[in-house]
Amino acid sequence: MHRYKAASPGPTNPSWMRVAGLAAHFGLMHRACLDAGRLGPIDAFAVVPSLSGRPSPHPIEALVSYLLPGVPAVPLSASPVERGDRDQRRAFRPDYFAVSHGGVVRGCHVVLFDDTWVTGSHFQSAAAALRQAGALHVTGLVLARRLRPDWGANAAFITEQLTRPYDVTVCPVGEHLAQEG
């Protein structure tokens, strides 16, 4: 996933094309699910920005704009974070993110996109920042999950809890998943 953000995102970057394919496949199969879900139609979207100082806009924002035509983007910005201790950077910290001026989320259903879920702390922190700014609902969608067996409890999770392989046809926001888990 990390190579899709290379200096030249777009059709000449094979990694970017794979990410675009994942996003397009999701959009074709599940776009209608976002509005038909139990939280009601979506009003806006946001993308979890990088804490590493990568300039905006996030490379995935163009893909999301294509998948959600007419849905406004919420400008979510990242606070400068010291490169220090990795565990500290992975802590739940809503203050790492803020809705930039002009971003209106009060009472809205916002879909929050992230490219990769490693620990979930950046995603959860960004979702909390949106809620603190007044978002009524935040639906999260992540393109990829990174599971390294040597990190924390991942080995046990991989062997004991992953009971079915990834299936793009299973809706990540549909009612049937809410009832299962």
XYZ file of N, CA, C and O in Angstrom:
724
model
N 0.799 -1.204 0.000
C 0.000 0.000 0.000
C 0.843 1.270 0.000
O 0.448 2.247 -0.608
N 1.962 1.271 0.704
C 2.692 2.528 0.863
C 3.258 3.065 -0.438
O 3.455 4.250 -0.582
N 3.494 2.245 -1.420
C 4.088 2.742 -2.659
C 3.093 3.496 -3.540
O 3.492 4.199 -4.457
N 1.821 3.372 -3.253
C 0.855 4.101 -4.080
C 0.953 5.603 -3.851
O 0.506 6.384 -4.666
N 1.563 6.019 -2.752
C 1.716 7.437 -2.453
C 3.009 8.006 -3.035
O 3.371 9.130 -2.732
N 3.674 7.257 -3.879
C 4.951 7.696 -4.440
C 4.815 9.055 -5.122
O 3.722 9.560 -5.339
N 5.950 9.603 -5.488
C 5.994 10.951 -6.074
C 5.081 11.110 -7.279
O 4.629 12.204 -7.577
N 4.784 10.027 -7.972
C 3.936 10.145 -9.159
C 2.697 9.259 -9.040
O 2.587 8.246 -9.708
N 1.738 9.643 -8.163
C 0.512 8.857 -8.119
C -0.241 9.009 -9.435
O -0.218 10.065 -10.045
N -0.834 7.951 -9.871
C -1.590 7.990 -11.113
C -1.333 6.760 -11.952
O -0.716 5.797 -11.500
N -1.812 6.760 -13.183
C -1.776 5.571 -14.037
C -0.385 5.028 -14.339
O -0.257 3.883 -14.741
N 0.658 5.799 -14.132
C 2.005 5.278 -14.391
C 2.595 4.583 -13.168
O 3.666 4.009 -13.249
N 1.909 4.616 -12.052
C 2.372 3.997 -10.814
C 1.555 2.717 -10.590
O 0.378 2.780 -10.256
N 2.173 1.521 -10.736
C 1.421 0.263 -10.589
C 0.763 0.107 -9.216
O -0.345 -0.413 -9.118
N 1.426 0.555 -8.160
C 0.836 0.447 -6.823
C -0.411 1.317 -6.718
O -1.421 0.908 -6.136
N -0.340 2.521 -7.270
C -1.501 3.411 -7.258
C -2.647 2.780 -8.046
O -3.806 2.859 -7.632
N -2.335 2.144 -9.139
C -3.371 1.505 -9.959
C -4.055 0.376 -9.195
O -5.270 0.187 -9.315
N -3.290 -0.395 -8.389
C -3.911 -1.454 -7.578
C -4.872 -0.852 -6.554
O -5.974 -1.368 -6.340
N -4.457 0.227 -5.908
C -5.324 0.888 -4.929
C -6.556 1.452 -5.629
O -7.673 1.329 -5.135
N -6.374 2.057 -6.790
C -7.502 2.588 -7.557
C -8.462 1.457 -7.926
O -9.686 1.628 -7.870
N -7.916 0.306 -8.275
C -8.756 -0.856 -8.597
C -9.564 -1.320 -7.400
O -10.760 -1.625 -7.524
N -8.931 -1.389 -6.243
C -9.655 -1.761 -5.016
C -10.790 -0.780 -4.746
O -11.920 -1.175 -4.458
N -10.476 0.496 -4.825
C -11.478 1.523 -4.553
C -12.608 1.468 -5.585
O -13.787 1.572 -5.225
N -12.265 1.296 -6.844
C -13.290 1.241 -7.899
C -14.178 0.017 -7.725
O -15.404 0.110 -7.868
N -13.572 -1.122 -7.407
C -14.354 -2.340 -7.206
C -15.328 -2.144 -6.046
O -16.507 -2.492 -6.139
N -14.835 -1.565 -4.959
C -15.721 -1.291 -3.839
C -16.856 -0.371 -4.282
O -18.028 -0.610 -3.982
N -16.504 0.696 -4.985
C -17.505 1.664 -5.403
C -18.585 1.056 -6.281
O -19.778 1.338 -6.110
N -18.175 0.202 -7.211
C -19.143 -0.438 -8.099
C -20.072 -1.374 -7.341
O -21.256 -1.465 -7.638
N -19.533 -2.077 -6.352
C -20.333 -3.078 -5.658
C -21.116 -2.531 -4.466
O -22.171 -3.063 -4.130
N -20.601 -1.488 -3.807
C -21.181 -1.110 -2.523
C -21.526 0.364 -2.363
O -21.909 0.784 -1.278
N -21.410 1.160 -3.396
C -21.711 2.591 -3.281
C -23.119 2.831 -2.744
O -23.339 3.642 -1.850
N -24.086 2.115 -3.264
C -25.476 2.304 -2.831
C -25.673 1.912 -1.369
O -26.548 2.458 -0.688
N -24.846 1.010 -0.864
C -24.965 0.566 0.534
C -24.701 1.702 1.509
O -25.255 1.717 2.608
N -23.831 2.629 1.128
C -23.505 3.735 2.028
C -24.734 4.575 2.346
O -24.931 5.001 3.480
N -25.577 4.834 1.356
C -26.781 5.636 1.574
C -27.934 4.821 2.146
O -28.794 5.369 2.816
N -27.942 3.514 1.878
C -29.059 2.679 2.306
C -28.851 2.089 3.695
O -29.742 1.426 4.215
N -27.717 2.314 4.308
C -27.424 1.747 5.622
C -28.304 2.312 6.715
O -29.042 3.282 6.524
N -28.196 1.735 7.873
C -29.046 2.119 9.001
C -28.799 3.545 9.488
O -29.636 4.114 10.179
N -27.669 4.161 9.111
C -27.372 5.534 9.539
C -27.900 6.575 8.570
O -27.767 7.771 8.807
N -28.505 6.136 7.481
C -29.073 7.064 6.517
C -28.060 7.528 5.493
O -26.901 7.131 5.516
N -28.505 8.368 4.576
C -27.629 8.802 3.483
C -26.420 9.578 4.000
O -26.478 10.223 5.045
N -25.346 9.502 3.232
C -24.133 10.224 3.615
C -24.222 11.663 3.147
O -24.810 11.964 2.112
N -23.643 12.559 3.944
C -23.655 13.986 3.639
C -22.301 14.489 3.170
O -22.224 15.499 2.477
N -21.223 13.806 3.599
C -19.870 14.280 3.296
C -18.897 13.132 3.483
O -19.244 12.092 4.057
N -17.672 13.327 3.010
C -16.620 12.340 3.255
C -15.361 13.056 3.713
O -15.172 14.246 3.485
N -14.516 12.298 4.381
C -13.207 12.787 4.811
C -12.203 11.667 4.627
O -12.574 10.493 4.563
N -10.944 12.043 4.524
C -9.853 11.076 4.393
C -8.899 11.309 5.556
O -8.550 12.458 5.858
N -8.485 10.232 6.221
C -7.534 10.359 7.318
C -6.212 10.870 6.747
O -5.596 10.200 5.925
N -5.795 12.067 7.163
C -4.539 12.600 6.627
C -3.328 11.949 7.289
O -3.422 11.396 8.385
N -2.218 12.029 6.613
C -0.975 11.480 7.121
C -0.443 12.328 8.265
O -0.498 13.558 8.224
N 0.083 11.675 9.283
C 0.720 12.393 10.384
C 2.201 12.616 10.120
O 2.892 13.214 10.931
N 2.680 12.137 8.997
C 4.115 12.240 8.709
C 4.477 13.534 7.985
O 5.608 13.700 7.561
N 3.529 14.425 7.811
C 3.818 15.697 7.161
C 3.655 15.674 5.654
O 4.014 16.619 4.970
N 3.087 14.608 5.125
C 2.828 14.520 3.683
C 1.881 15.653 3.296
O 0.882 15.891 3.966
N 2.185 16.361 2.224
C 1.328 17.491 1.833
C -0.062 17.040 1.381
O -0.242 15.919 0.919
N -1.019 17.933 1.530
C -2.388 17.667 1.074
C -2.486 18.019 -0.396
O -1.671 18.774 -0.900
N -3.432 17.546 -1.120
C -4.437 16.587 -0.715
C -3.872 15.166 -0.669
O -2.890 14.856 -1.337
N -4.525 14.330 0.098
C -4.142 12.929 0.220
C -4.403 12.245 -1.126
O -5.416 12.521 -1.766
N -3.506 11.374 -1.577
C -3.698 10.718 -2.883
C -5.016 9.970 -3.023
O -5.547 9.842 -4.123
N -5.572 9.489 -1.929
C -6.821 8.737 -2.025
C -8.039 9.644 -2.188
O -9.097 9.205 -2.598
N -7.867 10.934 -1.904
C -9.005 11.861 -1.983
C -9.587 11.943 -3.399
O -10.803 11.992 -3.573
N -8.738 11.928 -4.409
C -9.229 11.966 -5.789
C -10.044 10.716 -6.117
O -11.069 10.797 -6.802
N -9.601 9.569 -5.616
C -10.353 8.329 -5.851
C -11.721 8.399 -5.187
O -12.734 8.029 -5.792
N -11.755 8.884 -3.966
C -13.022 8.963 -3.244
C -13.954 9.973 -3.916
O -15.152 9.731 -4.043
N -13.411 11.072 -4.375
C -14.237 12.071 -5.079
C -14.899 11.459 -6.304
O -16.041 11.775 -6.630
N -14.173 10.579 -6.980
C -14.716 9.897 -8.158
C -15.812 8.914 -7.751
O -16.829 8.791 -8.422
N -15.602 8.192 -6.640
C -16.575 7.196 -6.190
C -17.832 7.830 -5.612
O -18.896 7.237 -5.630
N -17.688 9.038 -5.062
C -18.813 9.713 -4.422
C -19.071 11.058 -5.093
O -18.956 12.112 -4.459
N -19.427 11.049 -6.374
C -19.617 12.329 -7.063
C -20.716 13.151 -6.404
O -21.752 12.633 -6.015
N -20.434 14.437 -6.246
C -21.404 15.339 -5.648
C -21.396 15.360 -4.135
O -22.072 16.186 -3.529
N -20.661 14.450 -3.503
C -20.577 14.432 -2.045
C -19.391 15.305 -1.653
O -18.273 15.073 -2.102
N -19.613 16.326 -0.824
C -18.508 17.232 -0.483
C -17.466 16.582 0.427
O -17.799 15.748 1.275
N -16.237 17.000 0.232
C -15.140 16.550 1.085
C -15.052 17.452 2.312
O -15.182 18.667 2.203
N -14.849 16.859 3.468
C -14.603 17.607 4.697
C -13.094 17.762 4.815
O -12.369 16.769 4.818
N -12.598 18.992 4.888
C -11.151 19.182 5.001
C -10.667 18.815 6.401
O -10.872 19.555 7.353
N -10.066 17.633 6.507
C -9.531 17.145 7.770
C -8.024 17.335 7.731
O -7.369 16.894 6.780
N -7.481 18.014 8.729
C -6.039 18.264 8.736
C -5.392 17.558 9.919
O -6.037 17.256 10.917
N -4.089 17.295 9.760
C -3.319 16.641 10.809
C -2.452 17.656 11.518
O -1.885 18.550 10.892
N -2.364 17.517 12.823
C -1.468 18.360 13.606
C -0.045 17.849 13.428
O 0.165 16.653 13.272
N 0.920 18.746 13.482
C 2.305 18.277 13.421
C 2.593 17.367 14.612
O 2.272 17.706 15.743
N 3.143 16.208 14.329
C 3.429 15.225 15.371
C 4.918 14.924 15.359
O 5.496 14.681 14.295
N 5.501 14.926 16.528
C 6.924 14.583 16.633
C 7.139 13.151 16.173
O 6.313 12.283 16.414
N 8.237 12.917 15.522
C 8.546 11.588 15.013
C 8.878 10.605 16.123
O 8.889 9.421 15.906
N 9.115 11.036 17.323
C 9.533 10.254 18.488
C 9.049 8.822 18.572
O 9.018 8.086 17.610
N 8.650 8.458 19.721
C 8.268 7.103 20.085
C 7.091 6.617 19.234
O 6.035 7.239 19.191
N 7.280 5.480 18.586
C 6.249 4.910 17.709
C 4.959 4.624 18.471
O 3.862 4.860 17.961
N 5.092 4.096 19.703
C 3.893 3.795 20.479
C 3.101 5.062 20.786
O 1.881 5.051 20.768
N 3.799 6.152 21.067
C 3.124 7.415 21.330
C 2.383 7.905 20.088
O 1.272 8.407 20.172
N 2.992 7.745 18.909
C 2.343 8.170 17.670
C 1.133 7.296 17.350
O 0.255 7.693 16.606
N 1.097 6.097 17.897
C -0.014 5.176 17.646
C -1.091 5.246 18.719
O -2.004 4.443 18.739
N -0.995 6.213 19.617
C -1.973 6.365 20.685
C -3.248 7.008 20.142
O -3.240 7.700 19.129
N -4.353 6.769 20.829
C -5.622 7.408 20.492
C -5.522 8.876 20.886
O -5.425 9.212 22.062
N -5.501 9.767 19.896
C -5.320 11.200 20.138
C -6.178 12.008 19.158
O -5.705 12.404 18.097
N -7.437 12.272 19.481
C -8.269 13.080 18.598
C -7.672 14.453 18.301
O -7.944 15.033 17.252
N -6.831 14.975 19.202
C -6.232 16.282 18.975
C -5.182 16.256 17.861
O -4.712 17.307 17.442
N -4.837 15.083 17.355
C -3.934 14.993 16.206
C -4.634 15.461 14.922
O -3.981 15.712 13.922
N -5.962 15.532 14.936
C -6.729 15.861 13.738
C -7.735 16.967 14.038
O -8.223 17.091 15.150
N -8.057 17.740 13.004
C -9.037 18.810 13.164
C -9.745 19.049 11.837
O -9.153 18.898 10.769
N -11.003 19.437 11.930
C -11.749 19.847 10.746
C -11.273 21.257 10.417
O -11.388 22.161 11.240
N -10.704 21.422 9.239
C -10.160 22.716 8.832
C -11.283 23.720 8.602
O -12.445 23.339 8.429
N -10.913 24.980 8.579
C -11.924 26.022 8.411
C -12.732 25.767 7.141
O -12.232 25.274 6.140
N -13.981 26.044 7.225
C -14.862 25.819 6.086
C -15.462 24.427 6.072
O -16.372 24.149 5.311
N -14.952 23.534 6.908
C -15.496 22.179 6.955
C -16.729 22.143 7.836
O -16.671 22.498 9.000
N -17.841 21.760 7.254
C -19.091 21.735 7.998
C -19.493 20.283 8.189
O -19.693 19.555 7.216
N -19.579 19.852 9.435
C -19.968 18.475 9.709
C -21.117 18.374 10.714
O -21.653 17.294 10.906
N -21.484 19.490 11.346
C -22.507 19.443 12.390
C -23.782 18.791 11.868
O -24.375 19.214 10.890
N -24.179 17.702 12.549
C -25.391 16.981 12.195
C -25.268 16.091 10.975
O -26.264 15.521 10.536
N -24.083 15.953 10.431
C -23.889 15.198 9.185
C -23.500 13.744 9.429
O -22.956 13.386 10.470
N -23.766 12.934 8.411
C -23.256 11.563 8.330
C -22.030 11.617 7.426
O -22.149 11.874 6.234
N -20.861 11.413 8.008
C -19.592 11.516 7.282
C -19.003 10.122 7.097
O -18.946 9.333 8.041
N -18.567 9.823 5.884
C -17.834 8.584 5.623
C -16.355 8.930 5.692
O -15.879 9.815 4.990
N -15.650 8.232 6.562
C -14.227 8.461 6.772
C -13.441 7.338 6.116
O -13.654 6.171 6.425
N -12.554 7.711 5.196
C -11.738 6.730 4.471
C -10.310 6.740 5.001
O -9.759 7.792 5.312
N -9.724 5.558 5.068
C -8.307 5.426 5.390
C -7.732 4.390 4.443
O -8.431 3.467 4.012
N -6.468 4.563 4.111
C -5.869 3.618 3.176
C -5.496 2.308 3.851
O -5.773 1.239 3.343
N -4.877 2.372 5.038
C -4.404 1.159 5.700
C -4.668 1.224 7.199
O -4.378 2.220 7.838
N -5.205 0.145 7.741
C -5.431 0.019 9.180
C -4.280 -0.810 9.725
O -4.111 -1.964 9.347
N -3.479 -0.210 10.580
C -2.385 -0.939 11.231
C -2.809 -1.218 12.675
O -3.048 -2.356 13.050
N -2.925 -0.175 13.469
C -3.418 -0.340 14.845
C -4.820 0.227 15.005
O -5.497 -0.071 15.980
N -5.226 1.088 14.083
C -6.538 1.716 14.152
C -6.555 3.034 14.904
O -7.563 3.729 14.919
N -5.445 3.407 15.522
C -5.450 4.608 16.357
C -5.624 5.889 15.545
O -6.347 6.790 15.971
N -4.989 5.991 14.385
C -5.160 7.206 13.570
C -6.598 7.314 13.089
O -7.206 8.385 13.153
N -7.138 6.208 12.622
C -8.510 6.201 12.136
C -9.481 6.571 13.252
O -10.355 7.426 13.093
N -9.338 5.930 14.414
C -10.237 6.195 15.527
C -10.086 7.628 16.026
O -11.079 8.271 16.400
N -8.862 8.148 16.027
C -8.633 9.529 16.443
C -9.287 10.510 15.478
O -9.903 11.499 15.903
N -9.175 10.247 14.175
C -9.798 11.119 13.173
C -11.325 11.062 13.289
O -11.997 12.094 13.188
N -11.873 9.868 13.516
C -13.323 9.739 13.687
C -13.784 10.518 14.918
O -14.807 11.211 14.879
N -13.024 10.442 16.005
C -13.382 11.183 17.214
C -13.310 12.686 16.965
O -14.154 13.439 17.468
N -12.325 13.136 16.203
C -12.221 14.564 15.881
C -13.441 15.021 15.082
O -13.967 16.122 15.313
N -13.901 14.203 14.147
C -15.110 14.536 13.384
C -16.325 14.607 14.300
O -17.160 15.520 14.178
N -16.429 13.669 15.227
C -17.552 13.689 16.174
C -17.483 14.921 17.076
O -18.493 15.567 17.341
N -16.279 15.267 17.526
C -16.124 16.458 18.365
C -16.497 17.727 17.600
O -16.958 18.697 18.195
N -16.307 17.713 16.278
C -16.660 18.863 15.444
C -18.152 18.897 15.134
O -18.621 19.822 14.474
N -18.891 17.872 15.576
C -20.338 17.883 15.419
C -20.931 16.854 14.492
O -22.145 16.830 14.291
N -20.115 15.984 13.890
C -20.672 14.945 13.014
C -21.608 14.055 13.827
O -21.274 13.628 14.933
N -22.773 13.789 13.273
C -23.753 12.951 13.955
C -23.356 11.482 13.863
O -23.436 10.738 14.841
N -22.927 11.073 12.662
C -22.496 9.694 12.430
C -21.201 9.716 11.634
O -21.032 10.552 10.744
N -20.324 8.750 11.918
C -19.111 8.556 11.134
C -19.059 7.084 10.756
O -19.034 6.212 11.620
N -19.111 6.820 9.459
C -18.960 5.468 8.945
C -17.541 5.331 8.431
O -17.079 6.171 7.664
N -16.857 4.302 8.860
C -15.466 4.125 8.480
C -15.271 3.078 7.412
O -15.888 2.017 7.466
N -14.434 3.407 6.437
C -14.067 2.457 5.391
C -12.555 2.498 5.216
O -11.980 3.565 5.014
N -11.950 1.322 5.295
C -10.501 1.194 5.168
C -10.217 0.257 3.999
O -10.833 -0.803 3.882
N -9.293 0.664 3.123
C -8.987 -0.157 1.948
C -8.195 -1.409 2.275
O -8.381 -2.435 1.651
N -7.276 -1.339 3.232
C -6.424 -2.493 3.527
C -6.140 -2.574 5.019
O -6.141 -1.567 5.714
N -5.877 -3.768 5.466
C -5.471 -3.975 6.860
C -4.126 -4.670 6.844
O -3.928 -5.644 6.124
N -3.214 -4.141 7.629
C -1.885 -4.735 7.700
C -1.801 -5.587 8.956
O -1.923 -5.091 10.064
N -1.589 -6.882 8.755
C -1.493 -7.817 9.866
C -0.129 -8.497 9.839
O 0.110 -9.383 9.029
N 0.726 -8.057 10.708
C 2.028 -8.717 10.864
C 1.947 -9.621 12.082
O 1.639 -9.167 13.177
N 2.213 -10.905 11.914
C 2.098 -11.838 13.046
C 2.975 -11.464 14.240
O 2.651 -11.820 15.369
N 4.060 -10.741 14.007
C 4.964 -10.414 15.114
C 4.568 -9.127 15.848
O 5.289 -8.689 16.738
N 3.439 -8.522 15.555
C 2.980 -7.318 16.247
C 1.892 -7.697 17.249
O 0.859 -8.256 16.880
N 2.115 -7.376 18.486
C 1.097 -7.551 19.523
C 0.407 -8.894 19.480
O 1.053 -9.939 19.421
N -0.918 -8.856 19.512
C -1.729 -10.074 19.535
C -2.149 -10.525 18.137
O -3.066 -11.338 18.005
N -1.489 -10.013 17.100
C -1.891 -10.366 15.732
C -1.790 -11.857 15.443
O -2.632 -12.402 14.732
N -0.776 -12.536 15.947
C -0.615 -13.966 15.647
C -1.847 -14.741 16.101
O -2.392 -15.555 15.348
N -2.301 -14.474 17.314
C -3.492 -15.154 17.824
C -4.728 -14.762 17.010
O -5.565 -15.607 16.689
N -4.843 -13.489 16.677
C -5.985 -13.037 15.883
C -6.010 -13.745 14.527
O -7.058 -14.229 14.087
N -4.863 -13.823 13.879
C -4.777 -14.451 12.554
C -5.175 -15.921 12.621
O -5.934 -16.409 11.783
N -4.674 -16.643 13.607
C -4.931 -18.087 13.667
C -6.261 -18.452 14.305
O -6.847 -19.469 13.958
N -6.765 -17.600 15.213
C -7.961 -17.982 15.969
C -9.239 -17.259 15.557
O -10.329 -17.774 15.770
N -9.123 -16.048 15.004
C -10.332 -15.271 14.744
C -10.625 -15.007 13.278
O -11.765 -14.699 12.942
N -9.635 -15.071 12.428
C -9.898 -14.889 11.000
C -10.452 -16.199 10.455
O -9.725 -17.115 10.137
N -11.761 -16.266 10.376
C -12.393 -17.525 9.997
C -12.783 -17.588 8.531
O -13.082 -18.660 8.033
N -12.797 -16.455 7.858
C -13.138 -16.491 6.438
C -12.178 -15.571 5.680
O -11.761 -14.537 6.190
N -11.865 -15.933 4.456
C -10.968 -15.083 3.657
C -11.695 -13.816 3.212
O -12.929 -13.745 3.224
N -10.913 -12.819 2.830
C -11.479 -11.572 2.331
C -12.368 -11.853 1.129
O -12.031 -12.634 0.251
N -13.514 -11.208 1.093
C -14.459 -11.378 -0.003
C -15.046 -10.013 -0.326
O -15.812 -9.451 0.466
N -14.688 -9.452 -1.482
C -15.140 -8.113 -1.854
C -16.656 -8.042 -2.041
O -17.235 -6.967 -1.992
N -17.321 -9.179 -2.196
C -18.771 -9.152 -2.371
C -19.514 -8.979 -1.050
O -20.693 -8.662 -1.052
N -18.846 -9.189 0.078
C -19.482 -8.996 1.378
C -19.478 -7.502 1.685
O -18.430 -6.866 1.731
N -20.649 -6.965 1.881
C -20.783 -5.521 2.094
C -20.264 -5.130 3.477
O -20.720 -5.670 4.485
N -19.346 -4.172 3.533
C -18.809 -3.765 4.835
C -19.727 -2.839 5.629
O -19.488 -2.598 6.797
N -20.794 -2.332 5.015
C -21.692 -1.424 5.726
C -23.130 -1.909 5.750
O -23.994 -1.245 6.307
N -23.394 -3.058 5.156
C -24.762 -3.559 5.073
C -25.303 -4.040 6.403
O -24.570 -4.319 7.347
N -26.598 -4.139 6.488
C -27.273 -4.555 7.710
C -26.857 -5.945 8.148
O -26.757 -6.223 9.329
N -26.587 -6.850 7.190
C -26.250 -8.226 7.572
C -24.952 -8.274 8.374
O -24.801 -9.108 9.245
N -24.023 -7.368 8.142
C -22.795 -7.368 8.936
C -23.043 -6.806 10.314
O -22.460 -7.273 11.286
N -23.913 -5.839 10.432
C -24.210 -5.266 11.742
C -24.834 -6.334 12.648
O -24.595 -6.368 13.842
N -25.626 -7.232 12.079
C -26.256 -8.274 12.865
C -25.275 -9.383 13.209
O -25.384 -9.993 14.261
N -24.305 -9.656 12.331
C -23.336 -10.720 12.588
C -22.304 -10.327 13.638
O -21.819 -11.152 14.372
N -21.886 -9.088 13.659
C -20.772 -8.742 14.523
C -21.086 -7.606 15.351
O -20.577 -7.045 16.161
